[in-house]
């Protein structure tokens, strides 16, 4: 079954998603986020996110149905994705686990190559 129009694999990226409505550290996951054609809307597991356009405090997106705040960003090569460091309790979706591990490895190799110049 093909993905809905807004879920094109070519418009997706592995990203860090953390709920912020309950406080500084909320539930967090590494998963595949899909982008709308314009890039202004993000989709993850049936949720739809819009940018706070810099107006958020410790959050950069809100979920359009609930209004809940989230921090969504690319994963860090040191895997300290949480705002105050660390990755305790961060889940990695099973469908992206291998790709995520390869991505982190590539990021680290690039860093060590540029440090050796």
Coordinates of C-alpha atoms in Angstrom, one line a residue:
X1 CA 0.0 0.0 0.0
X2 CA 1.5 3.4 -1.0
X3 CA 2.1 6.1 1.5
X4 CA -0.4 9.0 1.6
X5 CA 0.7 12.0 -0.5
X6 CA 2.1 13.9 2.5
X7 CA 4.2 10.8 3.6
X8 CA 6.7 10.6 0.7
X9 CA 9.9 8.9 1.7
X10 CA 11.8 11.4 -0.4
X11 CA 10.5 14.2 2.0
X12 CA 11.4 12.5 5.2
X13 CA 14.3 12.5 7.7
X14 CA 15.2 10.7 10.9
X15 CA 14.7 13.3 13.7
X16 CA 14.6 13.7 17.5
X17 CA 11.1 14.4 18.8
X18 CA 10.5 15.4 22.5
X19 CA 7.2 16.3 24.2
X20 CA 7.6 19.6 26.1
X21 CA 4.1 20.3 27.3
X22 CA 4.7 18.6 30.7
X23 CA 8.1 20.3 31.4
X24 CA 11.7 20.5 30.4
X25 CA 12.1 16.7 29.8
X26 CA 9.3 14.8 28.3
X27 CA 8.9 11.5 26.4
X28 CA 11.4 11.4 23.5
X29 CA 11.9 9.3 20.4
X30 CA 14.1 9.1 17.4
X31 CA 11.8 8.4 14.4
X32 CA 11.1 9.2 10.7
X33 CA 9.5 12.6 10.3
X34 CA 7.8 13.4 7.0
X35 CA 7.7 16.9 5.5
X36 CA 4.8 18.5 3.6
X37 CA 5.5 19.7 0.1
X38 CA 6.0 23.2 1.3
X39 CA 8.1 22.0 4.3
X40 CA 6.0 23.9 6.8
X41 CA 4.2 21.0 8.2
X42 CA 5.8 17.9 9.8
X43 CA 4.1 14.5 10.2
X44 CA 5.0 11.7 12.6
X45 CA 2.9 8.6 13.4
X46 CA -0.4 10.4 12.6
X47 CA 0.5 13.6 14.4
X48 CA 0.8 16.9 12.5
X49 CA 3.2 19.6 13.6
X50 CA 3.6 23.3 12.7
X51 CA 6.5 25.6 13.6
X52 CA 6.3 28.0 16.5
X53 CA 8.5 30.3 14.3
X54 CA 10.8 31.1 17.2
X55 CA 8.0 32.0 19.6
X56 CA 8.3 28.9 21.7
X57 CA 10.1 28.5 25.1
X58 CA 12.2 25.3 25.0
X59 CA 9.9 24.1 22.1
X60 CA 9.9 24.8 18.4
X61 CA 6.8 23.0 17.1
X62 CA 3.2 22.4 18.3
X63 CA 0.9 19.5 17.5
X64 CA -2.1 20.9 15.5
X65 CA -4.8 18.8 17.2
X66 CA -3.8 19.0 20.8
X67 CA -1.7 22.2 20.8
X68 CA 1.0 20.4 22.8
X69 CA 4.5 21.7 22.4
X70 CA 7.5 19.7 21.1
X71 CA 11.2 20.0 20.4
X72 CA 11.9 18.5 16.9
X73 CA 15.5 18.5 15.5
X74 CA 18.0 16.4 13.7
X75 CA 19.8 13.8 15.9
X76 CA 23.1 14.7 17.4
X77 CA 26.2 12.7 16.6
X78 CA 27.1 12.5 20.3
X79 CA 23.5 11.2 21.0
X80 CA 23.0 13.9 23.7
X81 CA 19.7 15.0 22.2
X82 CA 18.0 16.1 25.3
X83 CA 18.0 19.8 26.0
X84 CA 20.3 19.4 29.0
X85 CA 22.3 16.5 27.6
X86 CA 22.1 12.8 27.7
X87 CA 19.8 10.4 26.0
X88 CA 18.2 8.6 29.0
X89 CA 14.8 7.3 28.1
X90 CA 15.0 8.3 24.4
X91 CA 13.5 5.5 22.3
X92 CA 14.5 4.7 18.8
X93 CA 11.7 3.5 16.5
X94 CA 12.4 0.0 15.3
X95 CA 11.8 0.8 11.7
X96 CA 14.7 3.4 11.7
X97 CA 17.1 1.8 14.1
X98 CA 19.6 0.5 11.5
X99 CA 19.5 3.7 9.5
X100 CA 19.9 5.8 12.6
X101 CA 23.0 3.9 13.8
X102 CA 24.5 4.2 10.3
X103 CA 23.7 8.0 10.3
X104 CA 25.4 8.5 13.7
X105 CA 28.4 6.5 12.5
X106 CA 28.7 8.6 9.3
X107 CA 28.4 11.9 11.4
X108 CA 31.2 10.7 13.7
X109 CA 33.5 9.6 10.8
X110 CA 33.0 13.0 9.1
X111 CA 33.9 14.8 12.4
X112 CA 37.1 12.7 12.9
X113 CA 38.1 13.2 9.2
X114 CA 37.7 17.0 9.5
X115 CA 39.6 17.0 12.8
X116 CA 42.5 15.3 11.1
X117 CA 43.0 18.0 8.5

